[in-house]
Coordinates of C-alpha atoms in Angstrom, one line a residue:
S15 CA -0.7 0.9 -27.1
N16 CA -4.1 0.7 -25.4
L17 CA -2.8 -1.8 -22.9
Q18 CA -3.2 -0.2 -19.4
S19 CA -1.3 -1.5 -16.4
K20 CA -3.4 -1.7 -13.2
E21 CA -0.7 0.2 -11.3
T22 CA 0.9 3.5 -11.5
V23 CA 23.9 -26.6 6.8
P24 CA 26.8 -28.1 7.3
L25 CA 25.7 -31.6 8.3
N26 CA 28.1 -32.0 11.2
S27 CA 25.8 -33.2 13.9
R28 CA 24.0 -36.4 14.3
G29 CA 20.7 -34.7 14.1
G30 CA 21.7 -33.2 10.7
V31 CA 22.9 -36.6 9.3
W32 CA 19.7 -38.3 10.5
K33 CA 17.6 -35.6 8.8
L34 CA 19.4 -36.2 5.5
I35 CA 19.0 -40.0 5.8
K36 CA 15.3 -39.8 6.5
S37 CA 14.6 -37.6 3.6
K38 CA 16.1 -40.2 1.1
Y39 CA 15.3 -43.6 2.8
F40 CA 12.5 -45.6 4.3
F41 CA 13.3 -47.3 7.6
C42 CA 12.2 -51.0 7.9
S43 CA 11.7 -51.3 11.6
S44 CA 11.2 -55.1 11.6
S45 CA 14.6 -55.8 9.9
V46 CA 16.3 -52.6 11.1
K47 CA 17.5 -51.4 7.8
F48 CA 17.0 -48.5 5.4
I49 CA 15.7 -48.9 1.8
P50 CA 15.7 -46.1 -0.8
I51 CA 12.5 -44.1 -0.5
E52 CA 11.5 -44.8 -4.1
K53 CA 11.1 -48.5 -3.2
A54 CA 8.3 -47.7 -0.7
C55 CA 4.9 -48.1 -2.2
N56 CA 6.3 -49.8 -5.4
K57 CA 4.1 -52.9 -5.0
Q58 CA 7.2 -55.0 -4.0
N59 CA 8.0 -56.1 -0.5
D60 CA 11.5 -54.7 0.2
C61 CA 11.2 -54.9 3.9
S62 CA 11.1 -58.4 5.4
D63 CA 7.5 -58.1 6.5
G64 CA 6.4 -55.9 3.7
E65 CA 5.8 -52.9 5.9
D66 CA 7.0 -50.6 3.1
E67 CA 3.8 -51.5 1.2
K68 CA 1.4 -51.4 4.1
D69 CA -1.0 -48.5 4.9
F70 CA 0.3 -46.3 7.6
S71 CA -0.5 -42.8 9.0
N72 CA 2.3 -42.3 11.5
V73 CA 4.3 -39.9 9.4
S74 CA 7.6 -38.4 10.6
S75 CA 9.2 -35.2 9.4
G76 CA 11.3 -35.7 6.3
W77 CA 9.5 -38.6 4.6
S78 CA 8.6 -37.6 1.1
S79 CA 5.7 -40.0 0.4
V80 CA 3.5 -42.6 2.1
C81 CA 1.3 -45.4 0.8
S82 CA -2.0 -44.0 -0.1
N83 CA -4.3 -47.1 0.1
E84 CA -7.4 -46.0 2.0
W85 CA -5.8 -42.7 2.9
T86 CA -8.3 -40.2 4.1
Q87 CA -8.3 -36.5 4.9
Q88 CA -8.3 -37.4 8.6
H89 CA -5.0 -39.2 8.1
T90 CA -3.6 -36.0 6.6
E91 CA -4.8 -33.8 9.4
T92 CA -3.5 -36.3 12.0
A93 CA -0.1 -36.4 10.3
C94 CA 0.3 -32.6 10.1
E95 CA -0.7 -32.3 13.7
Q96 CA 2.0 -34.8 14.7
L97 CA 4.5 -32.6 12.8
G98 CA 3.4 -29.6 14.8
Y99 CA 1.1 -27.9 12.3
T100 CA -2.5 -26.9 12.9
R101 CA -3.7 -27.1 9.3
S102 CA -3.4 -29.9 6.7
G103 CA -2.6 -30.4 3.1
S104 CA -4.0 -32.2 0.1
V105 CA -4.0 -35.6 -1.6
C106 CA -2.1 -35.7 -4.8
R107 CA -4.0 -36.4 -8.0
S108 CA -2.2 -39.5 -9.2
G109 CA -3.5 -41.5 -6.2
S110 CA -0.2 -43.3 -5.8
V111 CA 1.3 -41.1 -3.1
V112 CA 0.0 -38.6 -0.6
S113 CA 1.4 -35.1 -0.8
L114 CA 1.2 -33.2 2.5
T115 CA 1.3 -29.4 2.5
C116 CA 1.3 -28.5 6.2
S117 CA 0.6 -24.8 6.5
D118 CA -1.6 -22.2 8.0
C119 CA -1.7 -20.3 4.8
G120 CA -4.9 -18.9 3.3
M121 CA -6.8 -18.6 6.6
S122 CA -9.4 -15.9 6.7
K123 CA -12.5 -14.9 8.5
R124 CA -14.3 -14.3 5.2
D125 CA -16.7 -17.0 4.1
P126 CA -16.8 -17.6 0.3
F127 CA -18.5 -16.0 -1.3
P128 CA -20.6 -13.1 0.1
R129 CA -21.9 -12.1 -3.0
I130 CA -12.0 -1.9 -7.5
I131 CA -14.9 -0.9 -9.6
G132 CA -18.3 -2.4 -8.9
G133 CA -16.9 -3.9 -5.7
N134 CA -17.6 -3.6 -2.0
E135 CA -15.8 -2.4 1.0
T136 CA -14.1 -5.1 3.0
D137 CA -11.9 -5.6 6.1
I138 CA -8.2 -6.3 5.7
K139 CA -8.7 -9.1 8.3
D140 CA -10.7 -10.9 5.6
Y141 CA -7.6 -10.8 3.3
P142 CA -4.7 -10.6 5.8
W143 CA -2.1 -11.4 3.1
Q144 CA -2.9 -8.2 1.2
V145 CA -0.2 -5.5 1.4
S146 CA 0.2 -2.0 0.0
L147 CA 3.4 -0.9 -1.8
Q148 CA 4.0 2.8 -1.1
N149 CA 6.3 5.5 -2.2
N150 CA 6.6 8.6 -0.1
G151 CA 3.5 7.6 1.8
Q152 CA 1.4 7.1 -1.4
H153 CA -0.1 3.8 -2.3
T154 CA 1.1 2.6 -5.7
C155 CA 0.4 -1.1 -6.0
G156 CA -0.8 -4.2 -4.1
G157 CA 0.9 -7.4 -3.3
S158 CA 0.4 -10.8 -1.6
L159 CA 2.3 -12.4 1.3
V160 CA 3.1 -15.9 0.2
S161 CA 5.7 -16.8 2.8
P162 CA 7.1 -15.1 6.0
R163 CA 9.5 -12.9 4.1
W164 CA 8.2 -12.9 0.5
V165 CA 5.6 -10.9 -1.4
V166 CA 4.3 -11.6 -4.9
T167 CA 3.4 -8.6 -6.9
A168 CA 3.5 -7.3 -10.5
A169 CA 6.8 -6.5 -12.4
H170 CA 5.4 -3.3 -13.8
C171 CA 5.0 -1.8 -10.3
F172 CA 8.7 -0.9 -10.3
N173 CA 10.2 2.1 -12.1
G174 CA 13.5 2.3 -10.3
S175 CA 12.2 3.4 -6.9
V176 CA 12.2 1.1 -3.9
P177 CA 8.8 1.0 -2.2
V178 CA 7.9 0.6 1.5
L179 CA 5.5 -2.2 2.2
C180 CA 2.6 -1.7 4.6
S181 CA 0.2 -4.2 6.1
D182 CA -2.1 -4.4 9.1
Y183 CA 0.2 -7.1 10.5
F184 CA 3.2 -4.8 10.6
S185 CA 3.9 -2.4 13.4
G186 CA 4.3 0.4 11.0
A187 CA 6.0 -0.4 7.7
S188 CA 8.5 -3.2 6.7
Y189 CA 11.3 -2.1 4.4
V190 CA 12.0 -4.0 1.2
D191 CA 15.2 -6.0 1.3
K192 CA 15.3 -7.1 -2.3
I193 CA 13.2 -6.8 -5.5
L194 CA 13.4 -9.6 -8.0
V195 CA 11.6 -9.0 -11.3
N196 CA 11.1 -11.9 -13.7
N197 CA 13.9 -11.8 -16.3
D198 CA 11.4 -12.5 -19.1
Y199 CA 9.2 -9.5 -18.3
R200 CA 8.6 -7.2 -21.3
P201 CA 6.7 -4.0 -20.5
E202 CA 5.5 -3.6 -24.1
K203 CA 3.7 -6.9 -23.9
Q204 CA 3.0 -7.1 -20.2
D205 CA 4.1 -10.8 -20.4
Y206 CA 5.7 -12.5 -17.4
D207 CA 4.4 -9.6 -15.3
I208 CA 5.5 -10.8 -11.9
A209 CA 8.0 -9.9 -9.3
L210 CA 9.0 -11.0 -5.8
I211 CA 9.8 -8.7 -2.9
R212 CA 11.9 -10.0 0.0
L213 CA 11.1 -8.3 3.3
S214 CA 13.5 -6.9 5.9
S215 CA 11.6 -8.8 8.7
P216 CA 9.2 -11.8 8.6
I217 CA 5.5 -11.9 9.0
T218 CA 3.3 -14.9 9.8
V219 CA 0.2 -14.5 7.6
R220 CA 0.1 -15.6 4.0
V221 CA -2.0 -16.8 1.2
C222 CA -1.5 -20.3 -0.2
L223 CA 0.2 -20.8 -3.5
P224 CA -1.8 -23.2 -5.7
P225 CA -1.0 -26.8 -6.5
K226 CA 0.4 -27.2 -10.0
D227 CA -2.2 -27.6 -12.7
L228 CA -5.1 -26.6 -10.5
G229 CA -7.2 -26.6 -13.6
L230 CA -10.0 -24.2 -12.7
A231 CA -13.1 -24.4 -14.8
N232 CA -14.7 -21.6 -16.7
Q233 CA -16.8 -19.3 -14.5
S234 CA -15.0 -20.5 -11.3
P235 CA -15.7 -17.9 -8.6
L236 CA -12.7 -15.7 -7.8
A237 CA -12.1 -12.6 -5.6
V238 CA -9.9 -9.6 -6.4
T239 CA -8.9 -7.0 -3.8
G240 CA -7.1 -3.6 -3.7
W241 CA -7.1 0.1 -2.9
G242 CA -7.2 1.1 -6.6
Y243 CA -9.5 3.6 -8.4
R244 CA -13.2 3.1 -8.0
E245 CA -13.9 4.5 -11.5
E246 CA -11.8 4.6 -14.7
E247 CA -12.5 8.3 -15.4
G248 CA -13.6 11.3 -13.5
E249 CA -12.5 14.8 -12.6
K250 CA -10.4 13.6 -9.7
P251 CA -10.0 9.8 -9.7
F252 CA -8.4 8.7 -6.5
F253 CA -7.2 5.6 -4.6
S254 CA -9.7 4.1 -2.2
S255 CA -9.0 4.7 1.5
T256 CA -10.7 1.4 2.3
L257 CA -9.8 -2.0 0.9
Q258 CA -12.2 -3.0 -1.8
E259 CA -13.2 -6.5 -3.0
A260 CA -15.0 -7.8 -6.0
D261 CA -16.2 -11.2 -7.0
V262 CA -15.2 -12.0 -10.5
P263 CA -15.6 -15.3 -12.4
L264 CA -12.8 -16.9 -14.3
I265 CA -13.1 -16.5 -18.1
D266 CA -11.5 -19.5 -19.8
W267 CA -8.4 -18.9 -21.9
T268 CA -9.9 -19.9 -25.2
T269 CA -12.7 -17.3 -24.8
C270 CA -10.5 -14.5 -23.6
S271 CA -8.0 -15.0 -26.4
S272 CA -10.7 -14.9 -29.0
S273 CA -10.9 -12.0 -31.4
S274 CA -13.9 -10.5 -29.6
L275 CA -11.9 -10.0 -26.4
Y276 CA -8.1 -9.8 -26.3
G277 CA -7.0 -12.0 -29.2
S278 CA -3.2 -12.4 -29.7
F279 CA -2.5 -10.0 -26.8
L280 CA -3.2 -12.9 -24.4
T281 CA -0.4 -15.3 -23.6
R282 CA -0.3 -18.5 -21.5
R283 CA 1.2 -16.5 -18.7
M284 CA -2.1 -14.6 -18.4
I285 CA -5.7 -15.4 -17.3
C286 CA -8.8 -13.3 -17.4
A287 CA -11.5 -12.7 -14.8
G288 CA -14.6 -10.6 -14.9
Y289 CA -17.7 -10.1 -17.0
T290 CA -18.1 -9.6 -20.7
E291 CA -20.6 -6.8 -20.0
G292 CA -18.1 -5.0 -17.8
K293 CA -19.1 -3.1 -14.7
V294 CA -16.9 -5.0 -12.2
D295 CA -13.1 -4.9 -12.6
A296 CA -9.7 -4.1 -11.0
C297 CA -8.3 -0.7 -12.0
K298 CA -5.3 1.6 -11.5
G299 CA -3.7 1.1 -8.1
D300 CA -4.8 -2.6 -7.9
S301 CA -1.8 -3.8 -9.8
G302 CA 0.2 -6.6 -8.2
G303 CA -2.7 -7.4 -5.9
P304 CA -4.2 -10.9 -5.4
L305 CA -6.8 -12.8 -7.4
V306 CA -7.8 -15.6 -5.1
Y307 CA -9.8 -18.9 -5.2
F308 CA -11.2 -20.7 -2.2
L309 CA -10.0 -24.3 -2.1
P310 CA -11.4 -26.4 0.8
H311 CA -10.4 -24.6 4.0
K312 CA -8.0 -22.1 2.5
W313 CA -7.6 -19.2 0.0
T314 CA -5.2 -19.7 -2.9
L315 CA -3.5 -17.2 -5.1
V316 CA -4.3 -17.9 -8.7
G317 CA -3.6 -14.5 -10.3
V318 CA -1.8 -11.2 -9.9
V319 CA -3.5 -8.0 -11.1
S320 CA -1.7 -7.0 -14.3
W321 CA -3.5 -5.1 -17.1
G322 CA -6.5 -4.4 -19.1
I323 CA -8.0 -2.0 -21.7
G324 CA -9.6 0.6 -19.5
C325 CA -11.5 -0.6 -16.4
A326 CA -14.8 -2.5 -16.3
R327 CA -15.4 -2.0 -20.1
A328 CA -17.6 -4.4 -22.0
N329 CA -15.6 -7.3 -23.6
K330 CA -12.4 -6.0 -21.9
P331 CA -12.2 -8.0 -18.6
G332 CA -9.3 -7.8 -16.2
V333 CA -6.1 -9.7 -17.2
Y334 CA -4.0 -11.3 -14.5
T335 CA -0.6 -13.0 -14.4
N336 CA -1.2 -16.7 -14.3
V337 CA 0.4 -17.9 -11.0
D338 CA 0.2 -21.6 -12.1
E339 CA 2.5 -20.8 -15.0
M340 CA 4.9 -18.9 -12.6
L341 CA 5.1 -21.4 -9.8
N342 CA 8.5 -22.8 -10.8
W343 CA 10.0 -19.3 -11.0
I344 CA 8.5 -18.4 -7.6
Y345 CA 9.8 -21.4 -5.8
T346 CA 13.2 -21.4 -7.5
T347 CA 13.7 -17.7 -6.9
I348 CA 12.8 -18.0 -3.2
E349 CA 15.1 -21.0 -2.7
V350 CA 18.0 -19.3 -4.5
F351 CA 17.7 -16.1 -2.5
F352 CA 18.1 -17.6 1.0
G353 CA 15.0 -19.6 1.6
Y354 CA 11.6 -18.9 3.0

């Protein structure tokens, strides 16, 4: 095949019971009673004074939704600050409820967009979630911190050996506690090319996972980073000693799955980014690394470096695991294996 990988509580306290109640019920303060949370914002007054249908912004930890009438971004920021977070989340698309994602994920000193093969040198502080998977001191693949103890990378990065994970935000290296490869991954097709690594110790920086159905448009500006080869061929191709970045536009799925590009090789678990004329691309050693998009105020992981035919060839752009399609697996796996 010509496909080339880009690699080589028990609730026994009052506090606990209260938390459980709050997560399922809305408290009517005027009549001093609880109503099921699904009755809030249902256009019927279930509290005596209708407070369950009124606008409010004083959100307490554990509520799953709030009325969205005239809700603004400032309300979101205020709510998250009240909960102890410094950054805020987003408004859900339906307009019926407000979904808060209170997190400091995706913070970077890099401004989008300043302007790997055909890329530029960058500083790890611009992409602090980027990690290096190493064997015997040798870089093999990239990865992305998505929570304090979890890294998203590519399934094809593992061949039986257990890597050490390095980052500027570790004092040295953090050892891998567990490797979880997607059960549907098939090397011969590079489909479902995703894995999760659980770390032996937590770390605070991370990139944001995208909202479901982000729906990026064709040519949306993306950035890919890694320490991979800077040329496909040469007498002595070698990994870069400095983190590289490249700005690559999204190529819509219909175009990339056409006969002139990848045809039937492409599945819905894959997305493409790059240029039809080539020249800019991820390459060997960049596997598992992040493809990110800048949402307002934060960087979001939309792809994982996976494969391609050669590097930076015309009509053969980089192929990435589609994180949107893998969100359920990522969240479920992290939850099953002892939380965030």
